[in-house]
mmCIF file of N, CA and C in Angstrom:
data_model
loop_
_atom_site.group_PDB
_atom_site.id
_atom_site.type_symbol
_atom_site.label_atom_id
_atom_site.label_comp_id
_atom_site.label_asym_id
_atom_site.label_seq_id
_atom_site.Cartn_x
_atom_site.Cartn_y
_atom_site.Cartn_z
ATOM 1 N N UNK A 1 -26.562 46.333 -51.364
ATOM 2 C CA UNK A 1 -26.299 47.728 -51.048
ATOM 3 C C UNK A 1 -25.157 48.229 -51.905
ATOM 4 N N UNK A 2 -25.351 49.670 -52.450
ATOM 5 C CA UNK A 2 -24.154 49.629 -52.866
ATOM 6 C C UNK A 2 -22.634 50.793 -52.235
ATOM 7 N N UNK A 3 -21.957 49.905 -52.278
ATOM 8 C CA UNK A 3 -20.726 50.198 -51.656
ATOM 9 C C UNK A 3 -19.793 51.092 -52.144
ATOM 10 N N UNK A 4 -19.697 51.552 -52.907
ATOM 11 C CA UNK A 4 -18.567 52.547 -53.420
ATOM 12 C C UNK A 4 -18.784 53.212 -54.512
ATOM 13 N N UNK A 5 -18.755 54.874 -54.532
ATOM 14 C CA UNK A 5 -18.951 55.943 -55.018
ATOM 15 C C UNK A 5 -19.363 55.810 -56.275
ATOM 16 N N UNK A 6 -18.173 54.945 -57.119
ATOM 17 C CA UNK A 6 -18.459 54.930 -58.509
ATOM 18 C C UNK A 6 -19.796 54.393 -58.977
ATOM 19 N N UNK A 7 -19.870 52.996 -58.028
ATOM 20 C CA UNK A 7 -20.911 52.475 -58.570
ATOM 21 C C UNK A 7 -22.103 52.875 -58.402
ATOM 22 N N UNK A 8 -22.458 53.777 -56.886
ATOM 23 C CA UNK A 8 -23.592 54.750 -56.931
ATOM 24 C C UNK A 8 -23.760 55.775 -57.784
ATOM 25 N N UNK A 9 -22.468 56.365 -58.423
ATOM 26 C CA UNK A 9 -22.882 57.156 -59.473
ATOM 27 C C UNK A 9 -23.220 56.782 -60.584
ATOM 28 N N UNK A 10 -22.937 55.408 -61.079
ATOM 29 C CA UNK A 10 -23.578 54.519 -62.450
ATOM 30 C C UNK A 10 -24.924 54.488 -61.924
ATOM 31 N N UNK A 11 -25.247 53.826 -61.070
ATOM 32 C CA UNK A 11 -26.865 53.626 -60.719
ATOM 33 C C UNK A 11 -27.447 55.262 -60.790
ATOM 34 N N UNK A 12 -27.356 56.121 -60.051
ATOM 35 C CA UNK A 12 -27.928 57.384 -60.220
ATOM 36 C C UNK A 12 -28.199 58.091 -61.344
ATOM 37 N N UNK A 13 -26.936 57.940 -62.432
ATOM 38 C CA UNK A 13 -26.851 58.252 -63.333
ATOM 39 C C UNK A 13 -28.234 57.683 -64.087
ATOM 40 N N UNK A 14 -28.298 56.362 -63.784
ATOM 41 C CA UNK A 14 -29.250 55.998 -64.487
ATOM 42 C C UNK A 14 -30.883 55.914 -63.985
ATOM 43 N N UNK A 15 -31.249 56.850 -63.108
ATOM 44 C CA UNK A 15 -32.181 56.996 -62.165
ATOM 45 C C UNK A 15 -32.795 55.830 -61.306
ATOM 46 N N UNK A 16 -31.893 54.886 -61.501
ATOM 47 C CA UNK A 16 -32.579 53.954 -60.487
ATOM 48 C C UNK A 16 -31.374 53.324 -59.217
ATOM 49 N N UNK A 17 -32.049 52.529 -58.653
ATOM 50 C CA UNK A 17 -31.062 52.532 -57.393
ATOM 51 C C UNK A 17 -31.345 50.967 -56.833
ATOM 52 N N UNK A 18 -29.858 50.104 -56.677
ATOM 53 C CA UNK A 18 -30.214 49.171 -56.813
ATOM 54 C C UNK A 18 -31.220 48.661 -55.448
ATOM 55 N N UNK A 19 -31.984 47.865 -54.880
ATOM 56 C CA UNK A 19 -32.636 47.451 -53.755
ATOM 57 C C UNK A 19 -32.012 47.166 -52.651
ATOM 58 N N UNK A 20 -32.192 47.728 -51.469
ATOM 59 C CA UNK A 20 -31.785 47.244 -50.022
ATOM 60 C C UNK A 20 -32.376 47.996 -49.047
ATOM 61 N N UNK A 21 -32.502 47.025 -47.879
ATOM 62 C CA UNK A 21 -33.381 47.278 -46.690
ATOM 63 C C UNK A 21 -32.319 48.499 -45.536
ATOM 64 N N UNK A 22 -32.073 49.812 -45.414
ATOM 65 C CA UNK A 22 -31.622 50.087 -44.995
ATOM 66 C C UNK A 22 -32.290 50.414 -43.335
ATOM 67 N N UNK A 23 -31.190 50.152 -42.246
ATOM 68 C CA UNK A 23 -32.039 50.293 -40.971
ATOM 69 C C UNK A 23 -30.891 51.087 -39.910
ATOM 70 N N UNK A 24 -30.229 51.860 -40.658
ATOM 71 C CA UNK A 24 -29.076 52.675 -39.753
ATOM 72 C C UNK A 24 -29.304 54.060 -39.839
ATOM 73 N N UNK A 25 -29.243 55.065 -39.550
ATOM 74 C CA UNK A 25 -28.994 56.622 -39.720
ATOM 75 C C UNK A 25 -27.357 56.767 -40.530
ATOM 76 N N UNK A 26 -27.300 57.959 -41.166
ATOM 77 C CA UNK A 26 -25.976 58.156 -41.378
ATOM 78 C C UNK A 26 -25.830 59.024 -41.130
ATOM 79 N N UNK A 27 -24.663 58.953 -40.277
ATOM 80 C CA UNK A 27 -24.276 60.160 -39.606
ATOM 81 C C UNK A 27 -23.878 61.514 -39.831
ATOM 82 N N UNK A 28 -23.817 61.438 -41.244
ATOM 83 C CA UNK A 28 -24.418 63.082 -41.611
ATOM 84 C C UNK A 28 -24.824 63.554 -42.241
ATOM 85 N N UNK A 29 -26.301 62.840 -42.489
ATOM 86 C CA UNK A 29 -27.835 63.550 -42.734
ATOM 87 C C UNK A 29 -28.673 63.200 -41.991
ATOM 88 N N UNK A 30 -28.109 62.295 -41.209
ATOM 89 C CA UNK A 30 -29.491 61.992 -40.271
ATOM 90 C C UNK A 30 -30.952 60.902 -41.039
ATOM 91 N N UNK A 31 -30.870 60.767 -42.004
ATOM 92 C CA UNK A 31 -31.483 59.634 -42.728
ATOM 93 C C UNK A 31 -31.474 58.470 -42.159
ATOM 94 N N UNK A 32 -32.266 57.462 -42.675
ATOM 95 C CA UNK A 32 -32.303 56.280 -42.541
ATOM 96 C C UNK A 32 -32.166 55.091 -43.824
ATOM 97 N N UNK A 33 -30.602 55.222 -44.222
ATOM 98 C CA UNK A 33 -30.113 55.231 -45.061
ATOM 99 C C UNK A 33 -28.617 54.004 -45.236
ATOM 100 N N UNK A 34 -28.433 53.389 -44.069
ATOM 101 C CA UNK A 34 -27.595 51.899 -44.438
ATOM 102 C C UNK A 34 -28.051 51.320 -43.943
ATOM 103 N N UNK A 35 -27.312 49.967 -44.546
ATOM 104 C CA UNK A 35 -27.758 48.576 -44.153
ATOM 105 C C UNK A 35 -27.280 48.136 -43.080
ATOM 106 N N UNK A 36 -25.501 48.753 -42.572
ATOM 107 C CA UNK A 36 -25.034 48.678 -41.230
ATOM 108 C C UNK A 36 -23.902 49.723 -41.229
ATOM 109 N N UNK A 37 -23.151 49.822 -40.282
ATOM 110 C CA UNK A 37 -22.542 50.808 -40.148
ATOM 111 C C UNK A 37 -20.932 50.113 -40.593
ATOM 112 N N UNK A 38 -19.930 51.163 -40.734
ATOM 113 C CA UNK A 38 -18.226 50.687 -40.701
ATOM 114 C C UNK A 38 -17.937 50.148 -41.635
ATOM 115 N N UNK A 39 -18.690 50.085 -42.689
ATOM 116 C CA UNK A 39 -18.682 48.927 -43.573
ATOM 117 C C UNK A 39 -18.658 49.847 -45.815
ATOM 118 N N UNK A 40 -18.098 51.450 -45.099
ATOM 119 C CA UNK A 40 -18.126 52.242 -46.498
ATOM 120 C C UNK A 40 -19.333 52.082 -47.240
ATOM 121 N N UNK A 41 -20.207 52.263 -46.789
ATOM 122 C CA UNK A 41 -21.733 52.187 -47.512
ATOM 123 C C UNK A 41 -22.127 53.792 -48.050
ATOM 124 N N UNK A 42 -21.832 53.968 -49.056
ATOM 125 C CA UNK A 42 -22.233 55.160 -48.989
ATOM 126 C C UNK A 42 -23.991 55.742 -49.267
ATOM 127 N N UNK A 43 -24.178 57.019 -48.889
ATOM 128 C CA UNK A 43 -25.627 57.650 -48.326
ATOM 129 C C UNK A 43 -26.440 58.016 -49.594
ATOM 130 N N UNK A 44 -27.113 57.356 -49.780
ATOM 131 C CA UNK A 44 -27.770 58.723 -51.430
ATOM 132 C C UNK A 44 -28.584 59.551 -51.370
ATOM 133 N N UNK A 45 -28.992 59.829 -50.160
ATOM 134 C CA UNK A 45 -28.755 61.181 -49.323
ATOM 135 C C UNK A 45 -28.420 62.078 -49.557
ATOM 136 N N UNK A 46 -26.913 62.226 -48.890
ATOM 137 C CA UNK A 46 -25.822 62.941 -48.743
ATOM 138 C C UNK A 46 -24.662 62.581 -49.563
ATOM 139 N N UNK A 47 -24.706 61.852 -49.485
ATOM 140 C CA UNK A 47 -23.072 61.056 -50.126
ATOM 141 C C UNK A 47 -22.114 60.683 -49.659
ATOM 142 N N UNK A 48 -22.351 60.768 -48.119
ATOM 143 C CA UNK A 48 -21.399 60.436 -47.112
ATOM 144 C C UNK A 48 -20.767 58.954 -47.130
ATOM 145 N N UNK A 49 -19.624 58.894 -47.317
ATOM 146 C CA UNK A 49 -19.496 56.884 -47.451
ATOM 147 C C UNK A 49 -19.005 56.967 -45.720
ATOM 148 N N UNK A 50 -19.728 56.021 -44.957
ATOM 149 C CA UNK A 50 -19.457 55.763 -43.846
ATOM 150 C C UNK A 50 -18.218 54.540 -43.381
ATOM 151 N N UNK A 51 -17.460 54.931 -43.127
ATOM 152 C CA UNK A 51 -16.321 54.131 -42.844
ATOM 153 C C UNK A 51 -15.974 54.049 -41.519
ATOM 154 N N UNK A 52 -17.118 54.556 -40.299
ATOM 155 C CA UNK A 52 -16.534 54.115 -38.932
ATOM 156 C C UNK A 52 -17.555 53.368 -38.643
ATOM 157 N N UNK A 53 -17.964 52.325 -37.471
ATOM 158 C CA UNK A 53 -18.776 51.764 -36.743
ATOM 159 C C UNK A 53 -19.596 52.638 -36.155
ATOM 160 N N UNK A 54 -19.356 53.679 -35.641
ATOM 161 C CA UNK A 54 -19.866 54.444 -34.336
ATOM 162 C C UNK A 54 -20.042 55.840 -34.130
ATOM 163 N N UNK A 55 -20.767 56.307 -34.225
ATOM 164 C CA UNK A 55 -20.739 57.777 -33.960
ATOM 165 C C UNK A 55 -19.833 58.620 -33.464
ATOM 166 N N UNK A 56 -19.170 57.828 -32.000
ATOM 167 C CA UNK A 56 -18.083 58.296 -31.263
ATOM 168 C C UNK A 56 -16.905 58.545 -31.783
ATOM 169 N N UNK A 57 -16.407 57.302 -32.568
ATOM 170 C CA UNK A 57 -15.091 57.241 -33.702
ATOM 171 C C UNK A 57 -15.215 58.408 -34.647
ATOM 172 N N UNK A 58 -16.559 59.098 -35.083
ATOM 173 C CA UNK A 58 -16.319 59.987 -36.284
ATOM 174 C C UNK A 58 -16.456 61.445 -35.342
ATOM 175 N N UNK A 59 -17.656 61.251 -34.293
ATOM 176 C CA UNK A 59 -17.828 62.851 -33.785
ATOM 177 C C UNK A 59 -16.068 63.481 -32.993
ATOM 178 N N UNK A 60 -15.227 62.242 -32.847
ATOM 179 C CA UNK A 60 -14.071 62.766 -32.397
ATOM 180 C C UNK A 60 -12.883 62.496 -33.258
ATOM 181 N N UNK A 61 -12.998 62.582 -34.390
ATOM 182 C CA UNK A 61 -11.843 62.579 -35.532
ATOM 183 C C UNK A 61 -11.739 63.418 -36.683
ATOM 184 N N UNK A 62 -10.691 63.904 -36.817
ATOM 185 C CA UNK A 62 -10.230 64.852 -37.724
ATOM 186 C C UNK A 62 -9.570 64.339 -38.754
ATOM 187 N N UNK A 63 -9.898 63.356 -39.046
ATOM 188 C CA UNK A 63 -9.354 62.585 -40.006
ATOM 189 C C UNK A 63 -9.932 63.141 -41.538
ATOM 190 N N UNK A 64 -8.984 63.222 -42.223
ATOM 191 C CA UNK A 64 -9.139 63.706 -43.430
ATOM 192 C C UNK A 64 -8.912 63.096 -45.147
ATOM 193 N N UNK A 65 -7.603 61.938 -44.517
ATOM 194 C CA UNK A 65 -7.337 60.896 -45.314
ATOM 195 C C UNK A 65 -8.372 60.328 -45.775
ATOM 196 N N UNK A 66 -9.637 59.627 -45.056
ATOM 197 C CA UNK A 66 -10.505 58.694 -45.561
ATOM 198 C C UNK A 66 -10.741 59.177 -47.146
ATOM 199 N N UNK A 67 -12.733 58.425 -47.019
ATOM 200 C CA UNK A 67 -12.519 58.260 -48.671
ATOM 201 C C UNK A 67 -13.775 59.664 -48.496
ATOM 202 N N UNK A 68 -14.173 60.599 -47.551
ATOM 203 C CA UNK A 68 -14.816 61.137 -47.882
ATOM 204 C C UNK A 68 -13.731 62.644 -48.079
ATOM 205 N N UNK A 69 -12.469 62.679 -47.664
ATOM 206 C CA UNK A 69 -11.812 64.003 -47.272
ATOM 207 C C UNK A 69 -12.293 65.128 -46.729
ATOM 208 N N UNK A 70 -13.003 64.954 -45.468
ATOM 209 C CA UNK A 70 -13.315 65.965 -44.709
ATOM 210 C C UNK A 70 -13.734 65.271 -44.204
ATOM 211 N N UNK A 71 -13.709 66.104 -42.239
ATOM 212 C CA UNK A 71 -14.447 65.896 -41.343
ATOM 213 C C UNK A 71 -15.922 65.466 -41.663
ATOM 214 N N UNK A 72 -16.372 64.900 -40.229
ATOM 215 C CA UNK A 72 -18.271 64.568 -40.216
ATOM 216 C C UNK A 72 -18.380 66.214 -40.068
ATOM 217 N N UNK A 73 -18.106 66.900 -39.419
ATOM 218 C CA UNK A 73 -18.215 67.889 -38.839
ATOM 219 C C UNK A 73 -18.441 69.212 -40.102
ATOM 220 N N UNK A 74 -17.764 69.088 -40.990
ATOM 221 C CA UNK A 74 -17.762 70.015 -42.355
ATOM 222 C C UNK A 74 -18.811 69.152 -43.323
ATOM 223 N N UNK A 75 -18.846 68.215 -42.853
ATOM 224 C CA UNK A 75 -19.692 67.261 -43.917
ATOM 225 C C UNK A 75 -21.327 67.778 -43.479
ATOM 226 N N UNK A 76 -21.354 67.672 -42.014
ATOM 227 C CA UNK A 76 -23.126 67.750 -41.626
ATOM 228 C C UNK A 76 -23.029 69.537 -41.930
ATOM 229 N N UNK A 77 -22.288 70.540 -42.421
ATOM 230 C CA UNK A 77 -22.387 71.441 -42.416
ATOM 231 C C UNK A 77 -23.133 71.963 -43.646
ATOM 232 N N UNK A 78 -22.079 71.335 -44.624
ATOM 233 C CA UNK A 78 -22.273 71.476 -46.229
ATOM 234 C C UNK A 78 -23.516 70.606 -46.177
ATOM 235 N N UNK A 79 -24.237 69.315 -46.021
ATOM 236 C CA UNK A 79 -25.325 69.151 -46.139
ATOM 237 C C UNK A 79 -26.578 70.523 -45.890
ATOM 238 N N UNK A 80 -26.293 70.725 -44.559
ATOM 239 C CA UNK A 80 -27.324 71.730 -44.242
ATOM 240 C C UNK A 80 -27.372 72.987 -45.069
ATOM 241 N N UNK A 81 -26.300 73.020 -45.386
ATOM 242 C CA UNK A 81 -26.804 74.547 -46.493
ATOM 243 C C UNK A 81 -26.849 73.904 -47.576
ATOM 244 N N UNK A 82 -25.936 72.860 -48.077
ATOM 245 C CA UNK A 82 -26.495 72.952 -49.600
ATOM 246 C C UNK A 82 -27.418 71.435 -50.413
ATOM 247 N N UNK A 83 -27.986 70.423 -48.834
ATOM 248 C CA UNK A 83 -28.220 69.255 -49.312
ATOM 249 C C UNK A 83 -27.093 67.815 -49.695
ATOM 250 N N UNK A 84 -26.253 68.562 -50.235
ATOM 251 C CA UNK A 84 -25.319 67.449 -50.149
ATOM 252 C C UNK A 84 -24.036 67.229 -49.178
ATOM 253 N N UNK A 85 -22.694 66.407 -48.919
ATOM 254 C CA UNK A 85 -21.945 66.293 -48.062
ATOM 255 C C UNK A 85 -20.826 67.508 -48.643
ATOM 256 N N UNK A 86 -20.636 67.331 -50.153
ATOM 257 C CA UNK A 86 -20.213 68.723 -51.020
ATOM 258 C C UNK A 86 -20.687 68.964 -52.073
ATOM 259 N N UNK A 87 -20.593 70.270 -52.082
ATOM 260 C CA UNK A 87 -21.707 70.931 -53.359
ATOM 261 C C UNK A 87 -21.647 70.258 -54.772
ATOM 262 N N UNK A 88 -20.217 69.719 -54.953
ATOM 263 C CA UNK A 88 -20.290 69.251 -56.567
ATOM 264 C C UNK A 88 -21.037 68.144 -56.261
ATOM 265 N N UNK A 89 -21.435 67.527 -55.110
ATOM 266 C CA UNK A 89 -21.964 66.424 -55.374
ATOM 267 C C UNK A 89 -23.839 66.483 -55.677
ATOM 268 N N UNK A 90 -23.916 67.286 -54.948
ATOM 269 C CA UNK A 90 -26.019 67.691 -55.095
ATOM 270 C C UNK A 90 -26.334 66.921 -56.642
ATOM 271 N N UNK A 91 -25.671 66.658 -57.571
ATOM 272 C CA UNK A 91 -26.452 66.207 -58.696
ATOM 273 C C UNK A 91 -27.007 64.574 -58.539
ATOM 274 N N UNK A 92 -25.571 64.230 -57.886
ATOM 275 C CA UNK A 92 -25.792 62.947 -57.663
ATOM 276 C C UNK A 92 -26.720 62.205 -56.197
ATOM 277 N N UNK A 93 -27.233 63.274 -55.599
ATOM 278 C CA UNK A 93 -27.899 62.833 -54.064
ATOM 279 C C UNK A 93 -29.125 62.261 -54.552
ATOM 280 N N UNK A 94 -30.027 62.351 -53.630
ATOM 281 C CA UNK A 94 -32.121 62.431 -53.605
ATOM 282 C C UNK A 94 -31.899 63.854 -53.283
ATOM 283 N N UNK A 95 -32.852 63.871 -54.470
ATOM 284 C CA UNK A 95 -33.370 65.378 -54.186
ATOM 285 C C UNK A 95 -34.561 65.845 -53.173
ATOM 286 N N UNK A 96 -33.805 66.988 -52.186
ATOM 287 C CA UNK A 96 -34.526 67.536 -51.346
ATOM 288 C C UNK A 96 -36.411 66.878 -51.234
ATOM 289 N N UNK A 97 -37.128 66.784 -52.367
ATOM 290 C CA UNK A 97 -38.604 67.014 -52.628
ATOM 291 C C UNK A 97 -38.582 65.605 -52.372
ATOM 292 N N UNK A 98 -37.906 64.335 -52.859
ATOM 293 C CA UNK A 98 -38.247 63.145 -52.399
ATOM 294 C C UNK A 98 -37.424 62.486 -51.519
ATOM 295 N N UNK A 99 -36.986 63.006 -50.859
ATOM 296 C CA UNK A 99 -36.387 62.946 -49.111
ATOM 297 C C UNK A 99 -37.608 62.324 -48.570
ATOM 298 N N UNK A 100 -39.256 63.020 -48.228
ATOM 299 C CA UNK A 100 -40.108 62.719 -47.753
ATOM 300 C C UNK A 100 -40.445 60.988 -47.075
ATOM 301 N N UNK A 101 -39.769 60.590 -48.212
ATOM 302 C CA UNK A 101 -40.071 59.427 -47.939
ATOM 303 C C UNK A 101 -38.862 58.246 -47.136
ATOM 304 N N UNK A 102 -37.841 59.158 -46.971
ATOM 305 C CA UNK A 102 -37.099 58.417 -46.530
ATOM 306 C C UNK A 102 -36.783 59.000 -44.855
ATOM 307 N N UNK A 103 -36.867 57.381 -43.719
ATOM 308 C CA UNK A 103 -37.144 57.895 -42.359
ATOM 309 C C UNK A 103 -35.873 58.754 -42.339
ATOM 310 N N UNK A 104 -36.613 59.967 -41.190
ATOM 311 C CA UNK A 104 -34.715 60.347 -40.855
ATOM 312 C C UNK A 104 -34.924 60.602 -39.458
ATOM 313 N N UNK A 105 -34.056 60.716 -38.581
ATOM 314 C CA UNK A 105 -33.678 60.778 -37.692
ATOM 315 C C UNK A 105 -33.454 61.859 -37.054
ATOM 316 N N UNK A 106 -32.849 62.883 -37.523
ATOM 317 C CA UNK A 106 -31.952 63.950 -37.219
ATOM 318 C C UNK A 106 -30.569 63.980 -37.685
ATOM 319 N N UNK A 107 -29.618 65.111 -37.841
ATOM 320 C CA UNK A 107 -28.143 64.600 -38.055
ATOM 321 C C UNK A 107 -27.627 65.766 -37.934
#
């Protein structure tokens, strides 16, 4: 799986993505999109790097320090209007059209 920003943006960059069985939702796109949770996996999705265990830990923190700098809360926002967690990022996500194939959940 890959774990940290940079290196998802080398892989993307290069249109491919390395292999892993993902079986978690991320919590803000609603995808089915890590391998486990708490563990900074980030979404290629959204782009969300997940750094809590639990839904509960993020739906009640205002934490801003992490590595995404913003709330879940501004994060599931900016997805919904613009696809990604933030707009500069949309180049580097899945694009909207082949989402299809990836389970989602809700988010």
């Amino acid at each position: 799986m890959i774990k940290d920003k940079e290196l998802l943006l080398k892989y993307r960059s290069k249109k491919s993505v390395d292999y892993y069985d993902p079986t978690e939702p991320c919590p803000c796109c609603g995808y089915i999109t890590l391998e486990s949770r708490g563990e900074n996996l980030v979404c290629p999705v959204c782009f969300w790097e997940d750094e809590f265990a639990n839904d509960l830990d993020i739906d009640n923190s205002e934490y801003l320090d992490g590595p995404n700098h913003m709330t879940l809360r501004e994060a599931k926002l900016n997805f919904k209007k613009t696809g990604a967690m933030r707009h500069d990022l949309l180049s580097y996500v899945i694009h909207p059209e082949d989402r299809d194939k990836i389970f989602f959940i809700g988010g």
